[in-house]
Short mmCIF file of C-alpha atoms and ligand atoms in Angstrom, two decimals:
data_model
loop_
_atom_site.label_atom_id
_atom_site.label_comp_id
_atom_site.label_asym_id
_atom_site.label_seq_id
_atom_site.Cartn_x
_atom_site.Cartn_y
_atom_site.Cartn_z
CA UNK R 1 0.36 0.20 0.24
CA UNK R 2 1.58 3.31 -1.43
CA UNK R 3 1.94 5.82 1.31
CA UNK R 4 -1.01 8.09 0.09
CA UNK R 5 -3.48 5.23 -0.27
CA UNK R 6 -2.83 4.75 3.53
CA UNK R 7 -2.85 8.26 4.97
CA UNK R 8 -6.46 8.40 2.90
CA UNK R 9 -8.07 4.94 4.51
CA UNK R 10 -10.78 6.74 6.47
CA UNK R 11 -12.00 8.46 2.78
CA UNK R 12 -11.97 5.06 1.15
CA UNK R 13 -15.02 3.70 2.43
CA UNK R 14 -16.22 7.36 0.81
CA UNK R 15 -15.02 6.90 -2.67
CA UNK R 16 -11.56 7.22 -1.68
CA UNK R 17 -10.03 4.48 -4.30
CA UNK R 18 -7.24 3.06 -6.50
CA UNK R 19 -7.30 4.93 -9.70
CA UNK R 20 -7.76 8.49 -7.65
CA UNK R 21 -4.92 7.21 -5.11
CA UNK R 22 -2.50 6.24 -8.63
CA UNK R 23 -3.55 9.99 -9.76
CA UNK R 24 -2.97 11.48 -6.78
CA UNK R 25 0.92 10.22 -6.39
CA UNK R 26 2.07 12.94 -7.65
CA UNK R 27 1.00 15.31 -5.66
CA UNK R 28 1.75 12.98 -2.48
CA UNK R 29 5.48 13.44 -3.33
CA UNK R 30 4.89 17.28 -3.46
CA UNK R 31 3.88 16.74 0.42
CA UNK R 32 0.25 17.30 -0.38
CA UNK R 33 -3.24 16.26 1.17
CA UNK R 34 -5.88 14.20 -0.57
CA UNK R 35 -9.09 15.80 0.37
CA UNK R 36 -12.99 15.77 -0.47
CA UNK R 37 -14.58 18.94 -0.77
CA UNK R 38 -18.00 19.17 0.67
CA UNK R 39 -19.36 21.99 0.77
CA UNK R 40 -18.17 25.12 -1.52
CA UNK R 41 -18.84 28.90 -0.97
CA UNK R 42 -16.58 32.00 -2.76
CA UNK R 43 -14.29 31.78 -2.78
CA UNK R 44 -13.65 29.19 -0.68
CA UNK R 45 -14.33 25.25 0.41
CA UNK R 46 -14.88 22.41 2.92
CA UNK R 47 -13.30 19.16 3.19
CA UNK R 48 -13.36 16.28 4.60
CA UNK R 49 -9.65 14.31 5.13
CA UNK R 50 -7.95 11.91 6.95
CA UNK R 51 -5.87 14.03 9.28
CA UNK R 52 -2.40 12.93 9.20
CA UNK R 53 -1.92 12.48 12.62
CA UNK R 54 -4.71 11.32 14.51
CA UNK R 55 -5.99 9.28 11.46
CA UNK R 56 -9.32 10.00 12.04
CA UNK R 57 -12.15 12.21 9.04
CA UNK R 58 -11.99 15.47 9.79
CA UNK R 59 -13.49 18.94 7.94
CA UNK R 60 -11.13 21.59 7.14
CA UNK R 61 -11.71 25.04 5.86
CA UNK R 62 -9.45 25.83 2.99
CA UNK R 63 -9.02 28.75 0.03
CA UNK R 64 -10.17 27.85 -3.70
CA UNK R 65 -8.59 30.31 -5.18
CA UNK R 66 -5.47 27.93 -6.36
CA UNK R 67 -7.87 26.49 -8.63
CA UNK R 68 -10.37 29.18 -9.72
CA UNK R 69 -10.98 28.64 -13.16
CA UNK R 70 -13.27 30.99 -16.14
CA UNK R 71 -14.59 28.44 -17.07
CA UNK R 72 -17.39 27.70 -14.65
CA UNK R 73 -17.68 23.76 -15.39
CA UNK R 74 -13.77 23.16 -14.02
CA UNK R 75 -13.78 25.01 -10.66
CA UNK R 76 -13.78 23.26 -7.93
CA UNK R 77 -17.73 22.33 -6.72
CA UNK R 78 -19.13 19.40 -4.24
CA UNK R 79 -17.86 15.39 -4.79
CA UNK R 80 -14.91 16.64 -6.22
CA UNK R 81 -11.35 14.93 -5.40
CA UNK R 82 -9.00 17.74 -4.74
CA UNK R 83 -4.88 17.66 -2.92
CA UNK R 84 -4.91 20.26 -0.39
CA UNK R 85 -2.18 22.17 1.61
CA UNK R 86 -2.75 22.07 5.00
CA UNK R 87 0.80 23.99 5.71
CA UNK R 88 -0.49 27.23 3.90
CA UNK R 89 -1.40 30.16 5.49
CA UNK R 90 -3.49 31.92 6.34
CA UNK R 91 -5.62 28.98 5.62
CA UNK R 92 -4.93 25.39 3.78
CA UNK R 93 -5.20 26.14 0.30
CA UNK R 94 -6.87 23.64 -2.90
CA UNK R 95 -3.96 22.59 -4.87
CA UNK R 96 -5.11 21.13 -7.58
CA UNK R 97 -8.23 18.92 -8.40
CA UNK R 98 -8.02 15.10 -9.43
CA UNK R 99 -9.61 14.14 -13.24
CA UNK R 100 -13.74 13.59 -12.97
CA UNK R 101 -15.10 10.40 -13.16
CA UNK R 102 -18.83 11.19 -13.76
CA UNK R 103 -19.86 15.33 -13.41
CA UNK R 104 -23.40 16.53 -14.12
CA UNK R 105 -23.79 19.14 -15.44
CA UNK R 106 -26.51 21.66 -16.59
CA UNK R 107 -26.78 25.06 -18.44
CA UNK R 108 -26.75 28.17 -15.87
CA UNK R 109 -29.97 29.09 -15.58
CA UNK R 110 -31.09 32.41 -17.35
CA UNK R 111 -29.78 33.14 -21.44
CA UNK R 112 -25.98 32.13 -20.73
CA UNK R 113 -24.24 28.99 -22.44
CA UNK R 114 -22.40 28.58 -19.39
CA UNK R 115 -22.25 25.15 -17.74
CA UNK R 116 -22.67 24.57 -14.09
CA UNK R 117 -21.83 21.88 -12.15
CA UNK R 118 -24.13 20.30 -9.65
CA UNK R 119 -21.88 17.35 -7.93
CA UNK R 120 -18.96 15.22 -9.04
CA UNK R 121 -17.71 11.62 -8.84
CA UNK R 122 -21.22 10.23 -7.24
CA UNK R 123 -22.44 6.61 -9.14
CA UNK R 124 -25.94 7.57 -8.54
CA UNK R 125 -28.41 10.60 -9.37
CA UNK R 126 -31.52 10.18 -6.95
CA UNK R 127 -34.17 12.62 -9.11
CA UNK R 128 -36.32 13.20 -5.85
CA UNK R 129 -40.36 13.76 -6.86
CA UNK R 130 -43.30 13.84 -4.27
CA UNK R 131 -46.31 12.27 -4.75
CA UNK R 132 -48.67 14.82 -2.85
CA UNK R 133 -48.86 17.18 -6.40
CA UNK R 134 -49.34 14.81 -9.90
CA UNK R 135 -46.00 14.17 -10.73
CA UNK R 136 -44.76 16.70 -13.99
CA UNK R 137 -43.43 13.72 -16.72
CA UNK R 138 -41.54 16.71 -18.72
CA UNK R 139 -39.80 17.32 -15.92
CA UNK R 140 -38.70 13.68 -15.03
CA UNK R 141 -37.45 13.45 -18.32
CA UNK R 142 -35.52 16.49 -18.14
CA UNK R 143 -33.72 15.54 -15.39
CA UNK R 144 -33.26 11.79 -16.44
CA UNK R 145 -31.52 13.40 -19.32
CA UNK R 146 -29.64 15.49 -16.93
CA UNK R 147 -28.56 12.54 -15.10
CA UNK R 148 -27.88 9.75 -18.00
CA UNK R 149 -25.26 12.71 -19.16
CA UNK R 150 -23.17 12.78 -16.01
CA UNK R 151 -22.34 9.09 -16.49
CA UNK R 152 -23.46 8.09 -13.28
CA UNK R 153 -26.93 6.07 -12.85
CA UNK R 154 -30.65 7.14 -12.78
CA UNK R 155 -32.39 6.58 -10.10
CA UNK R 156 -36.14 8.10 -9.67
CA UNK R 157 -37.52 8.17 -6.43
CA UNK R 158 -40.87 9.34 -5.52
CA UNK R 159 -41.50 10.81 -2.09
CA UNK R 160 -44.05 11.20 0.53
CA UNK R 161 -45.91 7.75 -0.26
CA UNK R 162 -47.59 7.98 3.42
CA UNK R 163 -49.60 10.85 1.72
CA UNK R 164 -51.19 9.42 -1.19
CA UNK R 165 -53.21 5.75 -1.53
CA UNK R 166 -52.33 5.04 -5.19
CA UNK R 167 -48.62 4.94 -5.33
CA UNK R 168 -48.48 2.30 -7.70
CA UNK R 169 -50.55 3.60 -10.43
CA UNK R 170 -48.17 6.63 -10.49
CA UNK R 171 -44.88 4.79 -10.13
CA UNK R 172 -46.21 2.38 -12.94
CA UNK R 173 -46.87 5.90 -15.61
CA UNK R 174 -43.42 6.76 -14.19
CA UNK R 175 -40.93 3.70 -14.86
CA UNK R 176 -42.79 4.02 -18.47
CA UNK R 177 -40.96 7.32 -19.14
CA UNK R 178 -37.55 5.85 -17.11
CA UNK R 179 -36.34 3.14 -19.19
CA UNK R 180 -33.12 2.19 -17.72
CA UNK R 181 -33.87 3.14 -14.57
CA UNK R 182 -35.62 1.98 -11.55
CA UNK R 183 -38.18 3.70 -9.92
CA UNK R 184 -38.68 3.53 -6.06
CA UNK R 185 -41.86 4.87 -4.15
CA UNK R 186 -40.65 5.64 -0.25
CA UNK R 187 -41.79 7.54 2.69
CA UNK R 188 -39.01 9.41 5.13
CA UNK R 189 -41.86 9.49 7.07
CA UNK R 190 -43.20 6.17 7.83
CA UNK R 191 -39.40 4.28 6.79
CA UNK R 192 -41.66 2.82 4.00
CA UNK R 193 -39.18 1.58 1.05
CA UNK R 194 -35.87 3.18 3.06
CA UNK R 195 -34.29 -0.50 3.16
CA UNK R 196 -34.92 -0.71 -1.06
CA UNK R 197 -33.69 2.68 -0.84
CA UNK R 198 -30.47 2.02 0.81
CA UNK R 199 -29.92 -1.57 -1.16
CA UNK R 200 -30.05 0.98 -4.62
CA UNK R 201 -27.23 3.53 -3.15
CA UNK R 202 -23.71 1.60 -2.98
CA UNK R 203 -20.99 4.58 -3.29
CA UNK R 204 -22.00 8.37 -3.66
CA UNK R 205 -25.40 9.61 -4.78
CA UNK R 206 -26.59 13.59 -5.61
CA UNK R 207 -30.53 14.02 -4.61
CA UNK R 208 -32.00 16.38 -7.43
CA UNK R 209 -35.43 18.34 -8.13
CA UNK R 210 -37.46 20.41 -7.11
CA UNK R 211 -38.07 22.18 -3.71
CA UNK R 212 -39.93 20.27 -1.57
CA UNK R 213 -39.45 17.50 -2.82
CA UNK R 214 -38.39 15.90 0.44
CA UNK R 215 -35.03 15.64 -0.23
CA UNK R 216 -33.47 17.11 2.68
CA UNK R 217 -35.41 14.56 5.01
CA UNK R 218 -34.63 12.30 3.21
CA UNK R 219 -31.12 12.57 3.27
CA UNK R 220 -31.36 13.52 6.92
CA UNK R 221 -33.08 9.77 6.88
CA UNK R 222 -29.78 7.88 5.11
CA UNK R 223 -27.32 9.85 7.45
CA UNK R 224 -28.98 8.63 10.19
CA UNK R 225 -28.94 12.08 11.62
CA UNK R 226 -30.60 15.91 11.72
CA UNK R 227 -27.77 16.69 8.57
CA UNK R 228 -29.51 19.19 6.64
CA UNK R 229 -32.14 21.72 7.71
CA UNK R 230 -36.11 21.25 5.88
CA UNK R 231 -38.89 22.84 5.36
CA UNK R 232 -41.40 23.45 8.20
CA UNK R 233 -44.11 24.37 7.24
CA UNK R 234 -45.29 21.68 5.51
CA UNK R 235 -46.52 23.51 1.86
CA UNK R 236 -50.00 23.39 0.63
CA UNK R 237 -48.87 24.73 -2.65
CA UNK R 238 -46.41 21.75 -3.76
CA UNK R 239 -43.67 24.75 -5.02
CA UNK R 240 -41.93 24.68 -1.48
CA UNK R 241 -39.52 27.33 -0.51
CA UNK R 242 -35.30 27.00 -0.92
CA UNK R 243 -34.76 25.39 2.63
CA UNK R 244 -31.62 24.27 1.30
CA UNK R 245 -29.54 26.85 -0.11
CA UNK R 246 -25.94 25.40 -1.11
CA UNK R 247 -25.10 22.18 -2.11
CA UNK R 248 -23.41 19.82 0.60
CA UNK R 249 -22.20 16.41 0.63
CA UNK R 250 -22.40 14.00 3.63
CA UNK R 251 -21.09 10.87 4.22
CA UNK R 252 -23.02 8.61 5.16
CA UNK R 253 -22.14 6.41 8.67
CA UNK R 254 -21.89 3.16 7.21
CA UNK R 255 -19.88 3.84 4.23
CA UNK R 256 -20.67 6.32 0.28
CA UNK R 257 -22.03 9.75 0.17
CA UNK R 258 -25.37 11.66 -0.44
CA UNK R 259 -25.11 14.71 -1.91
CA UNK R 260 -27.83 17.12 -1.00
CA UNK R 261 -28.36 20.07 -3.42
CA UNK R 262 -30.86 23.12 -3.51
CA UNK R 263 -33.86 22.75 -5.70
CA UNK R 264 -33.72 23.06 -9.20
CA UNK R 265 -36.84 25.82 -10.52
CA UNK R 266 -34.76 25.93 -14.31
CA UNK R 267 -32.98 23.24 -15.05
CA UNK R 268 -31.45 23.29 -18.70
CA UNK R 269 -29.27 20.42 -20.55
CA UNK R 270 -25.46 21.03 -21.46
CA UNK R 271 -25.49 18.69 -24.27
CA UNK R 272 -23.78 15.36 -25.06
CA UNK R 273 -26.57 12.05 -25.32
CA UNK R 274 -28.22 12.23 -22.05
CA UNK R 275 -31.20 13.17 -23.95
CA UNK R 276 -30.35 10.00 -26.58
CA UNK R 277 -30.47 7.26 -23.48
CA UNK R 278 -33.29 8.76 -21.32
CA UNK R 279 -35.37 7.66 -24.03
CA UNK R 280 -34.21 4.51 -25.34
CA UNK R 281 -37.43 3.47 -25.90
CA UNK R 282 -37.53 5.63 -29.38
CA UNK R 283 -34.86 5.26 -30.56
CA UNK R 284 -35.41 1.21 -30.31
CA UNK R 285 -38.63 2.19 -32.01
CA UNK R 286 -36.37 4.80 -34.92
CA UNK R 287 -34.06 1.70 -35.34
CA UNK R 288 -36.50 0.56 -37.18
CA UNK R 289 -37.59 2.80 -39.83
CA UNK R 290 -36.69 2.29 -43.71
CA UNK R 291 -34.04 5.01 -44.01
CA UNK R 292 -30.79 5.00 -41.45
CA UNK R 293 -31.28 9.03 -41.77
CA UNK R 294 -35.31 8.92 -41.34
CA UNK R 295 -36.17 12.65 -40.04
CA UNK R 296 -39.69 10.95 -38.55
CA UNK R 297 -41.62 13.87 -40.21
CA UNK R 298 -42.59 12.66 -43.95
CA UNK R 299 -40.36 9.70 -44.69
CA UNK R 300 -41.91 6.32 -45.47
CA UNK R 301 -41.56 3.50 -43.42
CA UNK R 302 -41.14 5.36 -40.28
CA UNK R 303 -42.29 3.35 -37.18
CA UNK R 304 -41.74 6.30 -35.41
CA UNK R 305 -45.03 7.63 -37.15
CA UNK R 306 -46.51 4.61 -37.12
CA UNK R 307 -45.80 4.09 -33.38
CA UNK R 308 -47.50 7.75 -32.48
CA UNK R 309 -50.09 6.38 -34.94
CA UNK R 310 -51.15 3.28 -33.11
CA UNK R 311 -50.43 5.17 -30.07
CA UNK R 312 -47.63 2.69 -28.73
CA UNK R 313 -45.60 5.54 -28.59
CA UNK R 314 -47.15 8.74 -26.81
CA UNK R 315 -47.20 11.96 -28.86
CA UNK R 316 -46.18 14.01 -25.07
CA UNK R 317 -43.79 11.92 -24.93
CA UNK R 318 -42.00 12.76 -28.33
CA UNK R 319 -42.93 16.34 -28.19
CA UNK R 320 -40.86 16.35 -24.85
CA UNK R 321 -37.81 14.25 -26.56
CA UNK R 322 -37.98 16.30 -29.82
CA UNK R 323 -37.96 19.67 -27.35
CA UNK R 324 -35.48 18.43 -25.25
CA UNK R 325 -33.25 17.30 -28.18
CA UNK R 326 -33.43 21.83 -29.93
CA UNK R 327 -32.21 22.61 -26.77
CA UNK R 328 -29.37 20.47 -26.92
CA UNK R 329 -28.65 21.23 -30.46
CA UNK R 330 -28.68 24.76 -30.12
CA UNK R 331 -26.32 24.41 -26.68
CA UNK R 332 -24.21 22.82 -28.82
CA UNK R 333 -23.51 24.88 -31.49
CA UNK R 334 -22.75 27.57 -28.53
CA UNK R 335 -20.75 25.83 -27.23
CA UNK R 336 -19.16 25.72 -30.42
CA UNK R 337 -18.62 28.99 -31.08
CA UNK R 338 -17.03 29.50 -27.82
CA UNK R 339 -14.82 26.47 -29.05
CA UNK R 340 -13.52 28.60 -31.77
CA UNK R 341 -13.65 32.37 -29.81
CA UNK R 342 -11.06 30.09 -27.12
CA UNK R 343 -8.69 29.18 -30.42
CA UNK R 344 -8.93 32.14 -31.37
CA UNK R 345 -7.29 33.70 -27.77
CA UNK R 346 -4.52 31.28 -27.96
CA UNK R 347 -2.82 32.13 -31.25
CA UNK R 348 -3.21 35.51 -30.32
CA UNK R 349 -1.35 34.33 -26.81
CA UNK R 350 0.93 31.91 -28.85
CA UNK R 351 1.44 34.45 -31.89
CA UNK R 352 2.30 37.03 -29.14
CA UNK R 353 4.45 34.45 -26.94
CA UNK R 354 6.61 34.17 -30.18
CA UNK R 355 7.22 37.77 -30.72
CA UNK R 356 7.89 38.60 -27.36
CA UNK R 357 9.46 36.53 -24.64
CA UNK R 358 7.77 34.79 -21.86
CA UNK R 359 5.43 32.22 -23.08
CA UNK R 360 2.21 32.58 -21.56
CA UNK R 361 0.92 29.13 -21.30
CA UNK R 362 1.30 27.49 -17.71
CA UNK R 363 1.44 24.00 -16.25
CA UNK R 364 -2.04 22.64 -15.80
CA UNK R 365 -2.99 19.71 -14.16
CA UNK R 366 -6.36 20.05 -13.48
CA UNK R 367 -9.07 17.64 -16.43
CA UNK R 368 -12.79 17.22 -16.64
CA UNK R 369 -13.72 13.76 -17.87
N1 LIG P 1 -45.71 13.66 4.92
C1 LIG P 1 -44.46 13.35 4.45
N2 LIG P 1 -44.03 14.56 4.33
C2 LIG P 1 -42.40 14.59 3.79
C3 LIG P 1 -41.64 13.28 3.72
N3 LIG P 1 -40.73 13.57 3.66
C4 LIG P 1 -40.86 14.65 3.66
N4 LIG P 1 -42.03 15.69 4.01
C5 LIG P 1 -42.29 17.14 3.93
O1 LIG P 1 -42.40 18.30 3.14
C6 LIG P 1 -41.31 18.87 3.44
C7 LIG P 1 -40.01 19.38 2.36
O2 LIG P 1 -39.24 18.85 2.78
P1 LIG P 1 -37.23 19.22 2.61
O3 LIG P 1 -36.42 18.15 2.96
O4 LIG P 1 -36.91 20.22 3.22
O5 LIG P 1 -37.72 19.40 0.48
P2 LIG P 1 -36.63 19.18 -0.16
O6 LIG P 1 -36.27 21.12 -0.31
O7 LIG P 1 -36.82 18.52 -1.30
O8 LIG P 1 -35.41 19.62 0.89
C8 LIG P 1 -41.48 19.03 4.58
O9 LIG P 1 -41.40 19.90 5.14
C9 LIG P 1 -40.88 17.57 4.74
O10 LIG P 1 -40.94 17.81 6.45
C10 LIG P 1 -42.59 12.60 4.16
O11 LIG P 1 -41.79 11.44 3.38
N5 LIG P 1 -43.69 12.39 4.14
MG1 LIG P 2 -33.77 20.71 0.64
ZN1 LIG P 3 -38.73 7.60 -38.97
#
């Protein structure tokens, strides 16, 4: 066992593994300590690490400015593994971030085309949906696309089962729009379904969903303690206020971690294959179209049109698919423009450096995915 793995031993219950230790070896040699980012604020963060002296897990405040980046997707986020310089004064600093195995990235709210990482390195994206209101299938599909795109496995959890008596019917409806994902019904209030939920959650889990869906209540139930504040008054309208304001990582008593997130009003997609994975049933139908490049609009022998016609594919689901696909195409075109602008800037810097003396490039060990 290398010194960097033994130094991080208490962290292996919370996601530290051989791949991360191998990547970290370079930083271990520089005297840095491996740490898991549990919460990010402006310019600072909390990290979980194994105390080099006692070996106990503890939380340390650290300066994140050395790993700041103009691209928000590359900035440190909850769930990132970091190399921390504990000796730095006046505050320990995050000197580098390790590569991410998964990342939940949404388009930032508003008209901009920037991405925002909601959580990094999770194995499961748990989509919490309250049974107390009529489920918004389009919204669940959108969350599923976001989850598939992250590289983690989506899991839909229908919460507050104690408040309704048709939970199983609703679950069947949701299962139809969630190919490849498990759908569970739970009640944090009565404990119903909680054991099954725990069995679905090895490793790291991020909880996403609307405000008031019961995410923080579930986090507390899984953690076995009051780790997160929950909405005090049970809102009659299911919109809910934002009780949770930061993304926070909670280590679980039996290993693993849960990342609780504030409710999301806008869940813009940020490109990629997630939409196609979330609508794998449509892709399967489309394989039977006569033409490989069928646009499913007016071509003869279109299996999608036939499925819409005979009702096996609901029009609502097809519309939802097309809408999310268009959104993805828009963001892809915006990123192409951004990449082109970035390339132009680099060329300018390079030609300038060839004329001048100092090189504009600097060593940057960070990478994402
Ligand atoms: N009846 C019932 N209420 C719940 C359950 N889970 C959460 N709630 C209530 O739903 C409200 C919103 O919960 P909260 O965890 O703050 O939701 P969040 O915004 O998704 O984090 C709170 O008033 C909770 O007490 C449940 O299983 N049953
Ligand atoms: Mg909350
Ligand atoms: Zn077709």
